[in-house]
Amino acid sequence: MEKCDVSFKIGYRSSGTITDAYVKYKYPPDSLNEDIFDITNALLQNPDSIKLPNIQTSGTYNLEVGLKVNGVADTENATLIVGRCSSCETPKVYDVKVEENGQIVMNYEVINTGNLATLEYQIATDPSFEEQYIIYSKVGFSDKDYTQFENIDMRNGNIPDKTTLYIRIRKYCLSDGISGWSNFIRFDSGVWGVEAYCLSANSVRDINSLCHGIFPAWLLKVVVKPSPPGVGGTIYLTNGKPAIPDNIRELEQNAPEDLKKSGIRWITFLRSDSEFNPSFIYRVQPEIAEIGVLKKRSVIIRIP
């Protein structure tokens, strides 16, 4: 948080060295709370700039200034008028949760929403957050109606799978500038879906397009539960919704019309590891996005 820097000058003449000095005032102004601030060292170092760092509220302060030399004391009263202090509070990041489908969810807090304009976060591969390590940033993801949890934009963020990452956040205030960056949180990303070629039932004559990745086959990133894929498994989109026609239309607006209208009938997964075999093509029930039958690519032939 930015602090107010309140200072004033004390002019005095003394035959000896000041042994004790203080300022007394009510904080906040007009309250019953009285603060006493020892200024002895500050006065001896620079009487032209006595700082009161604890004052962060605007208003009129009635000061009592006391000086003492060898047991002889004197006091004077003065008025200090403090204008509006600039304050843009730094938000906090509490933790990051990586869900089963790889979605990253940040748990954060905004200290004061009254002056909140928007927020910004950065994700980096190194806690220094130097420019070359920042892989994704987003500004404008929240406003006065912010929620405490932010789903990281995985589709546009190109967040790498199974990577140690760091995230931090800062606040843009309505008229008080930008806060400092928050603490950072370290986390390990999961696997954000798997790429797959999909085909609708209306394109069954073009089923071999799945093997070559050409139109009308459409590239999607999906999540399969349970994994590895098999008969009875369900295919989900990266927003966590089943890959049925209504949800495809909502999330994949650029997909072929047949796929948005009829859903997925055939799918093949591109990742090759212990859980996914790209040599298989799976038949799907489009209305529930459930895997029904799987076949080897080699036995799929063009249907006349």
GROMACS .gro file of C-alpha atoms in nm:
model
  304
    1MET     CA    1   0.000   0.000   0.000
    2GLU     CA    2   0.121   0.350  -0.074
    3LYS     CA    3   0.168   0.560   0.242
    4CYS     CA    4   0.109   0.926   0.312
    5ASP     CA    5   0.433   1.112   0.385
    6VAL     CA    6   0.340   1.378   0.641
    7SER     CA    7   0.614   1.609   0.768
    8PHE     CA    8   0.649   1.950   0.933
    9LYS     CA    9   0.919   2.188   1.049
   10ILE     CA   10   1.012   2.286   1.406
   11GLY     CA   11   1.186   2.617   1.465
   12TYR     CA   12   1.344   2.662   1.810
   13ARG     CA   13   1.635   2.822   1.995
   14SER     CA   14   1.801   2.650   2.287
   15SER     CA   15   2.117   2.704   2.491
   16GLY     CA   16   2.155   2.331   2.531
   17THR     CA   17   2.099   2.008   2.344
   18ILE     CA   18   1.741   1.884   2.329
   19THR     CA   19   1.712   1.579   2.552
   20ASP     CA   20   1.347   1.494   2.487
   21ALA     CA   21   1.094   1.585   2.215
   22TYR     CA   22   0.749   1.458   2.127
   23VAL     CA   23   0.438   1.530   1.920
   24LYS     CA   24   0.095   1.450   2.058
   25TYR     CA   25  -0.221   1.441   1.845
   26LYS     CA   26  -0.555   1.265   1.812
   27TYR     CA   27  -0.577   0.998   1.545
   28PRO     CA   28  -0.800   0.995   1.351
   29PRO     CA   29  -0.878   1.365   1.391
   30ASP     CA   30  -1.164   1.446   1.634
   31SER     CA   31  -1.144   1.098   1.786
   32LEU     CA   32  -1.067   1.012   2.148
   33ASN     CA   33  -0.755   0.815   2.053
   34GLU     CA   34  -0.438   1.009   2.133
   35ASP     CA   35  -0.102   0.920   1.982
   36ILE     CA   36   0.232   1.034   2.120
   37PHE     CA   37   0.525   1.019   1.880
   38ASP     CA   38   0.884   1.053   2.003
   39ILE     CA   39   1.072   1.288   1.768
   40THR     CA   40   1.392   1.341   1.970
   41ASN     CA   41   1.630   1.175   1.726
   42ALA     CA   42   1.450   1.315   1.422
   43LEU     CA   43   1.469   1.669   1.563
   44LEU     CA   44   1.841   1.646   1.631
   45GLN     CA   45   1.905   1.512   1.280
   46ASN     CA   46   1.687   1.752   1.080
   47PRO     CA   47   1.441   1.995   1.247
   48ASP     CA   48   1.323   2.106   0.900
   49SER     CA   49   1.162   1.771   0.823
   50ILE     CA   50   0.993   1.592   1.111
   51LYS     CA   51   0.799   1.299   0.964
   52LEU     CA   52   0.484   1.146   1.109
   53PRO     CA   53   0.458   0.816   0.917
   54ASN     CA   54   0.156   0.688   1.109
   55ILE     CA   55  -0.081   0.954   0.975
   56GLN     CA   56  -0.281   0.801   0.689
   57THR     CA   57  -0.616   0.979   0.727
   58SER     CA   58  -0.689   1.323   0.587
   59GLY     CA   59  -0.814   1.598   0.818
   60THR     CA   60  -0.707   1.876   1.055
   61TYR     CA   61  -0.469   1.769   1.331
   62ASN     CA   62  -0.416   1.975   1.647
   63LEU     CA   63  -0.059   1.904   1.749
   64GLU     CA   64   0.103   1.948   2.087
   65VAL     CA   65   0.479   1.974   2.041
   66GLY     CA   66   0.694   1.935   2.353
   67LEU     CA   67   1.068   1.996   2.393
   68LYS     CA   68   1.285   1.938   2.702
   69VAL     CA   69   1.641   2.043   2.786
   70ASN     CA   70   1.797   1.920   3.111
   71GLY     CA   71   1.460   1.892   3.283
   72VAL     CA   72   1.325   2.223   3.154
   73ALA     CA   73   1.020   2.168   2.928
   74ASP     CA   74   0.821   2.384   2.691
   75THR     CA   75   0.517   2.306   2.475
   76GLU     CA   76   0.354   2.471   2.178
   77ASN     CA   77   0.030   2.397   1.992
   78ALA     CA   78   0.006   2.390   1.615
   79THR     CA   79  -0.240   2.289   1.345
   80LEU     CA   80  -0.150   2.045   1.069
   81ILE     CA   81  -0.386   2.002   0.772
   82VAL     CA   82  -0.345   1.677   0.581
   83GLY     CA   83  -0.504   1.639   0.240
   84ARG     CA   84  -0.632   1.322   0.077
   85CYS     CA   85  -0.384   1.035   0.101
   86SER     CA   86  -0.321   0.813  -0.199
   87SER     CA   87  -0.386   0.451  -0.114
   88CYS     CA   88  -0.411   0.157  -0.352
   89GLU     CA   89  -0.407  -0.156  -0.143
   90THR     CA   90  -0.212  -0.460  -0.255
   91PRO     CA   91  -0.431  -0.772  -0.294
   92LYS     CA   92  -0.331  -1.113  -0.162
   93VAL     CA   93  -0.303  -1.457  -0.322
   94TYR     CA   94  -0.387  -1.736  -0.079
   95ASP     CA   95  -0.344  -2.048  -0.290
   96VAL     CA   96  -0.379  -2.203  -0.634
   97LYS     CA   97  -0.581  -2.517  -0.697
   98VAL     CA   98  -0.524  -2.738  -1.001
   99GLU     CA   99  -0.841  -2.933  -1.068
  100GLU     CA  100  -0.879  -3.279  -1.214
  101ASN     CA  101  -0.918  -3.150  -1.569
  102GLY     CA  102  -0.609  -2.930  -1.534
  103GLN     CA  103  -0.804  -2.607  -1.478
  104ILE     CA  104  -0.611  -2.360  -1.260
  105VAL     CA  105  -0.812  -2.170  -0.998
  106MET     CA  106  -0.656  -1.881  -0.804
  107ASN     CA  107  -0.787  -1.796  -0.456
  108TYR     CA  108  -0.720  -1.427  -0.387
  109GLU     CA  109  -0.851  -1.134  -0.184
  110VAL     CA  110  -0.898  -0.764  -0.259
  111ILE     CA  111  -0.850  -0.565   0.061
  112ASN     CA  112  -1.082  -0.279  -0.039
  113THR     CA  113  -1.336  -0.304  -0.321
  114GLY     CA  114  -1.455   0.052  -0.279
  115ASN     CA  115  -1.177   0.191  -0.499
  116LEU     CA  116  -1.131  -0.116  -0.720
  117ALA     CA  117  -1.116  -0.054  -1.094
  118THR     CA  118  -0.976  -0.388  -1.208
  119LEU     CA  119  -0.708  -0.648  -1.137
  120GLU     CA  120  -0.411  -0.799  -1.318
  121TYR     CA  121  -0.226  -1.126  -1.271
  122GLN     CA  122   0.096  -1.267  -1.415
  123ILE     CA  123   0.217  -1.627  -1.448
  124ALA     CA  124   0.589  -1.693  -1.480
  125THR     CA  125   0.828  -1.984  -1.488
  126ASP     CA  126   1.062  -1.810  -1.240
  127PRO     CA  127   0.979  -1.627  -0.913
  128SER     CA  128   1.178  -1.322  -1.026
  129PHE     CA  129   0.900  -1.245  -1.276
  130GLU     CA  130   1.153  -1.099  -1.516
  131GLU     CA  131   1.008  -1.031  -1.859
  132GLN     CA  132   1.163  -1.336  -2.024
  133TYR     CA  133   1.000  -1.567  -1.768
  134ILE     CA  134   0.644  -1.432  -1.786
  135ILE     CA  135   0.438  -1.670  -1.999
  136TYR     CA  136   0.094  -1.520  -1.947
  137SER     CA  137  -0.070  -1.212  -1.801
  138LYS     CA  138  -0.422  -1.083  -1.791
  139VAL     CA  139  -0.563  -0.745  -1.695
  140GLY     CA  140  -0.931  -0.658  -1.666
  141PHE     CA  141  -1.054  -0.993  -1.536
  142SER     CA  142  -1.245  -0.845  -1.244
  143ASP     CA  143  -1.431  -0.537  -1.130
  144LYS     CA  144  -1.635  -0.420  -0.832
  145ASP     CA  145  -1.835  -0.743  -0.839
  146TYR     CA  146  -1.524  -0.960  -0.822
  147THR     CA  147  -1.533  -1.312  -0.689
  148GLN     CA  148  -1.259  -1.450  -0.469
  149PHE     CA  149  -1.176  -1.727  -0.717
  150GLU     CA  150  -1.043  -1.674  -1.068
  151ASN     CA  151  -1.035  -1.949  -1.331
  152ILE     CA  152  -0.715  -1.898  -1.529
  153ASP     CA  153  -0.780  -1.858  -1.901
  154MET     CA  154  -0.626  -2.190  -2.007
  155ARG     CA  155  -0.750  -2.179  -2.366
  156ASN     CA  156  -0.581  -1.849  -2.450
  157GLY     CA  157  -0.303  -1.867  -2.194
  158ASN     CA  158  -0.119  -2.163  -2.349
  159ILE     CA  159  -0.023  -2.277  -1.999
  160PRO     CA  160   0.228  -2.564  -2.028
  161ASP     CA  161   0.139  -2.901  -1.878
  162LYS     CA  162   0.322  -3.040  -1.574
  163THR     CA  163   0.536  -2.731  -1.515
  164THR     CA  164   0.638  -2.544  -1.198
  165LEU     CA  165   0.486  -2.196  -1.223
  166TYR     CA  166   0.447  -1.881  -1.014
  167ILE     CA  167   0.153  -1.640  -0.999
  168ARG     CA  168   0.105  -1.290  -0.854
  169ILE     CA  169  -0.164  -1.021  -0.866
  170ARG     CA  170  -0.201  -0.643  -0.839
  171LYS     CA  171  -0.484  -0.394  -0.817
  172TYR     CA  172  -0.580  -0.095  -1.030
  173CYS     CA  173  -0.758   0.168  -0.820
  174LEU     CA  174  -1.018   0.411  -0.951
  175SER     CA  175  -0.813   0.724  -0.885
  176ASP     CA  176  -0.517   0.612  -0.677
  177GLY     CA  177  -0.296   0.446  -0.937
  178ILE     CA  178  -0.173   0.088  -0.920
  179SER     CA  179  -0.083  -0.118  -0.615
  180GLY     CA  180   0.235  -0.311  -0.569
  181TRP     CA  181   0.250  -0.675  -0.672
  182SER     CA  182   0.121  -0.929  -0.422
  183ASN     CA  183   0.311  -1.218  -0.278
  184PHE     CA  184   0.365  -1.495  -0.533
  185ILE     CA  185   0.237  -1.852  -0.507
  186ARG     CA  186   0.425  -2.150  -0.648
  187PHE     CA  187   0.224  -2.432  -0.805
  188ASP     CA  188   0.262  -2.719  -1.049
  189SER     CA  189   0.029  -2.720  -1.349
  190GLY     CA  190  -0.154  -3.036  -1.440
  191VAL     CA  191  -0.259  -3.168  -1.781
  192TRP     CA  192  -0.502  -2.933  -1.952
  193GLY     CA  193  -0.698  -3.182  -2.160
  194VAL     CA  194  -0.576  -3.367  -2.465
  195GLU     CA  195  -0.596  -3.275  -2.832
  196ALA     CA  196  -0.834  -3.485  -3.041
  197TYR     CA  197  -0.984  -3.489  -3.388
  198CYS     CA  198  -1.363  -3.510  -3.385
  199LEU     CA  199  -1.622  -3.587  -3.652
  200SER     CA  200  -2.001  -3.566  -3.653
  201ALA     CA  201  -2.235  -3.845  -3.762
  202ASN     CA  202  -2.322  -3.646  -4.075
  203SER     CA  203  -1.959  -3.669  -4.186
  204VAL     CA  204  -1.926  -4.045  -4.158
  205ARG     CA  205  -1.827  -4.069  -4.526
  206ASP     CA  206  -1.522  -3.862  -4.440
  207ILE     CA  207  -1.416  -4.074  -4.143
  208ASN     CA  208  -1.062  -4.111  -4.276
  209SER     CA  209  -1.018  -3.737  -4.230
  210LEU     CA  210  -0.961  -3.823  -3.863
  211CYS     CA  211  -0.646  -4.008  -3.957
  212HIS     CA  212  -0.508  -3.717  -4.157
  213GLY     CA  213  -0.639  -3.430  -3.951
  214ILE     CA  214  -0.815  -3.263  -4.243
  215PHE     CA  215  -1.157  -3.104  -4.283
  216PRO     CA  216  -1.428  -3.189  -4.185
  217ALA     CA  217  -1.241  -3.339  -3.887
  218TRP     CA  218  -1.214  -3.070  -3.619
  219LEU     CA  219  -0.935  -3.033  -3.364
  220LEU     CA  220  -1.061  -3.002  -3.005
  221LYS     CA  221  -0.897  -3.010  -2.666
  222VAL     CA  222  -1.101  -3.236  -2.440
  223VAL     CA  223  -1.091  -3.417  -2.108
  224VAL     CA  224  -1.185  -3.784  -2.072
  225LYS     CA  225  -1.320  -3.929  -1.748
  226PRO     CA  226  -1.229  -4.184  -1.640
  227SER     CA  227  -0.889  -4.198  -1.802
  228PRO     CA  228  -0.754  -4.375  -2.002
  229PRO     CA  229  -1.045  -4.360  -2.249
  230GLY     CA  230  -1.258  -4.666  -2.287
  231VAL     CA  231  -1.614  -4.787  -2.334
  232GLY     CA  232  -1.844  -4.600  -2.093
  233GLY     CA  233  -1.610  -4.303  -2.050
  234THR     CA  234  -1.739  -3.949  -2.094
  235ILE     CA  235  -1.583  -3.676  -2.305
  236TYR     CA  236  -1.580  -3.325  -2.155
  237LEU     CA  237  -1.491  -2.988  -2.302
  238THR     CA  238  -1.222  -2.780  -2.133
  239ASN     CA  239  -1.485  -2.577  -1.947
  240GLY     CA  240  -1.584  -2.895  -1.762
  241LYS     CA  241  -1.910  -2.950  -1.949
  242PRO     CA  242  -1.993  -3.272  -2.140
  243ALA     CA  243  -1.912  -3.251  -2.511
  244ILE     CA  244  -2.275  -3.258  -2.624
  245PRO     CA  245  -2.408  -3.038  -2.908
  246ASP     CA  246  -2.540  -2.754  -2.689
  247ASN     CA  247  -2.208  -2.720  -2.507
  248ILE     CA  248  -2.003  -2.747  -2.826
  249ARG     CA  249  -2.206  -2.462  -2.978
  250GLU     CA  250  -2.140  -2.251  -2.670
  251LEU     CA  251  -1.764  -2.311  -2.642
  252GLU     CA  252  -1.651  -2.395  -2.996
  253GLN     CA  253  -1.826  -2.132  -3.204
  254ASN     CA  254  -1.589  -2.182  -3.499
  255ALA     CA  255  -1.645  -2.557  -3.519
  256PRO     CA  256  -1.814  -2.703  -3.831
  257GLU     CA  257  -2.191  -2.664  -3.829
  258ASP     CA  258  -2.247  -3.041  -3.840
  259LEU     CA  259  -2.041  -3.085  -3.525
  260LYS     CA  260  -2.228  -2.807  -3.342
  261LYS     CA  261  -2.562  -2.946  -3.455
  262SER     CA  262  -2.511  -3.321  -3.421
  263GLY     CA  263  -2.227  -3.356  -3.171
  264ILE     CA  264  -1.930  -3.592  -3.174
  265ARG     CA  265  -1.977  -3.934  -3.333
  266TRP     CA  266  -1.611  -4.025  -3.388
  267ILE     CA  267  -1.300  -3.913  -3.201
  268THR     CA  268  -0.931  -3.998  -3.198
  269PHE     CA  269  -0.681  -3.869  -2.943
  270LEU     CA  270  -0.347  -3.732  -3.057
  271ARG     CA  271  -0.136  -3.772  -2.746
  272SER     CA  272   0.065  -4.091  -2.731
  273ASP     CA  273   0.145  -4.213  -2.380
  274SER     CA  274   0.043  -4.482  -2.135
  275GLU     CA  275  -0.315  -4.348  -2.122
  276PHE     CA  276  -0.386  -4.253  -2.483
  277ASN     CA  277  -0.333  -4.454  -2.799
  278PRO     CA  278  -0.356  -4.247  -3.120
  279SER     CA  279  -0.405  -4.562  -3.327
  280PHE     CA  280  -0.763  -4.596  -3.198
  281ILE     CA  281  -1.077  -4.427  -3.323
  282TYR     CA  282  -1.364  -4.417  -3.073
  283ARG     CA  283  -1.733  -4.418  -3.155
  284VAL     CA  284  -1.931  -4.180  -2.935
  285GLN     CA  285  -2.296  -4.136  -2.840
  286PRO     CA  286  -2.331  -3.765  -2.931
  287GLU     CA  287  -2.630  -3.688  -2.712
  288ILE     CA  288  -2.447  -3.788  -2.391
  289ALA     CA  289  -2.081  -3.766  -2.507
  290GLU     CA  290  -2.018  -4.124  -2.394
  291ILE     CA  291  -1.768  -4.357  -2.560
  292GLY     CA  292  -1.936  -4.667  -2.701
  293VAL     CA  293  -1.699  -4.859  -2.930
  294LEU     CA  294  -1.335  -4.832  -3.023
  295LYS     CA  295  -1.164  -4.952  -3.340
  296LYS     CA  296  -0.814  -4.966  -3.479
  297ARG     CA  297  -0.745  -4.700  -3.737
  298SER     CA  298  -0.622  -4.966  -3.974
  299VAL     CA  299  -0.967  -5.123  -4.001
  300ILE     CA  300  -1.146  -4.797  -4.076
  301ILE     CA  301  -1.216  -4.773  -4.448
  302ARG     CA  302  -1.392  -4.513  -4.654
  303ILE     CA  303  -1.766  -4.587  -4.663
  304PRO     CA  304  -1.914  -4.548  -5.013
   0.00000   0.00000   0.00000
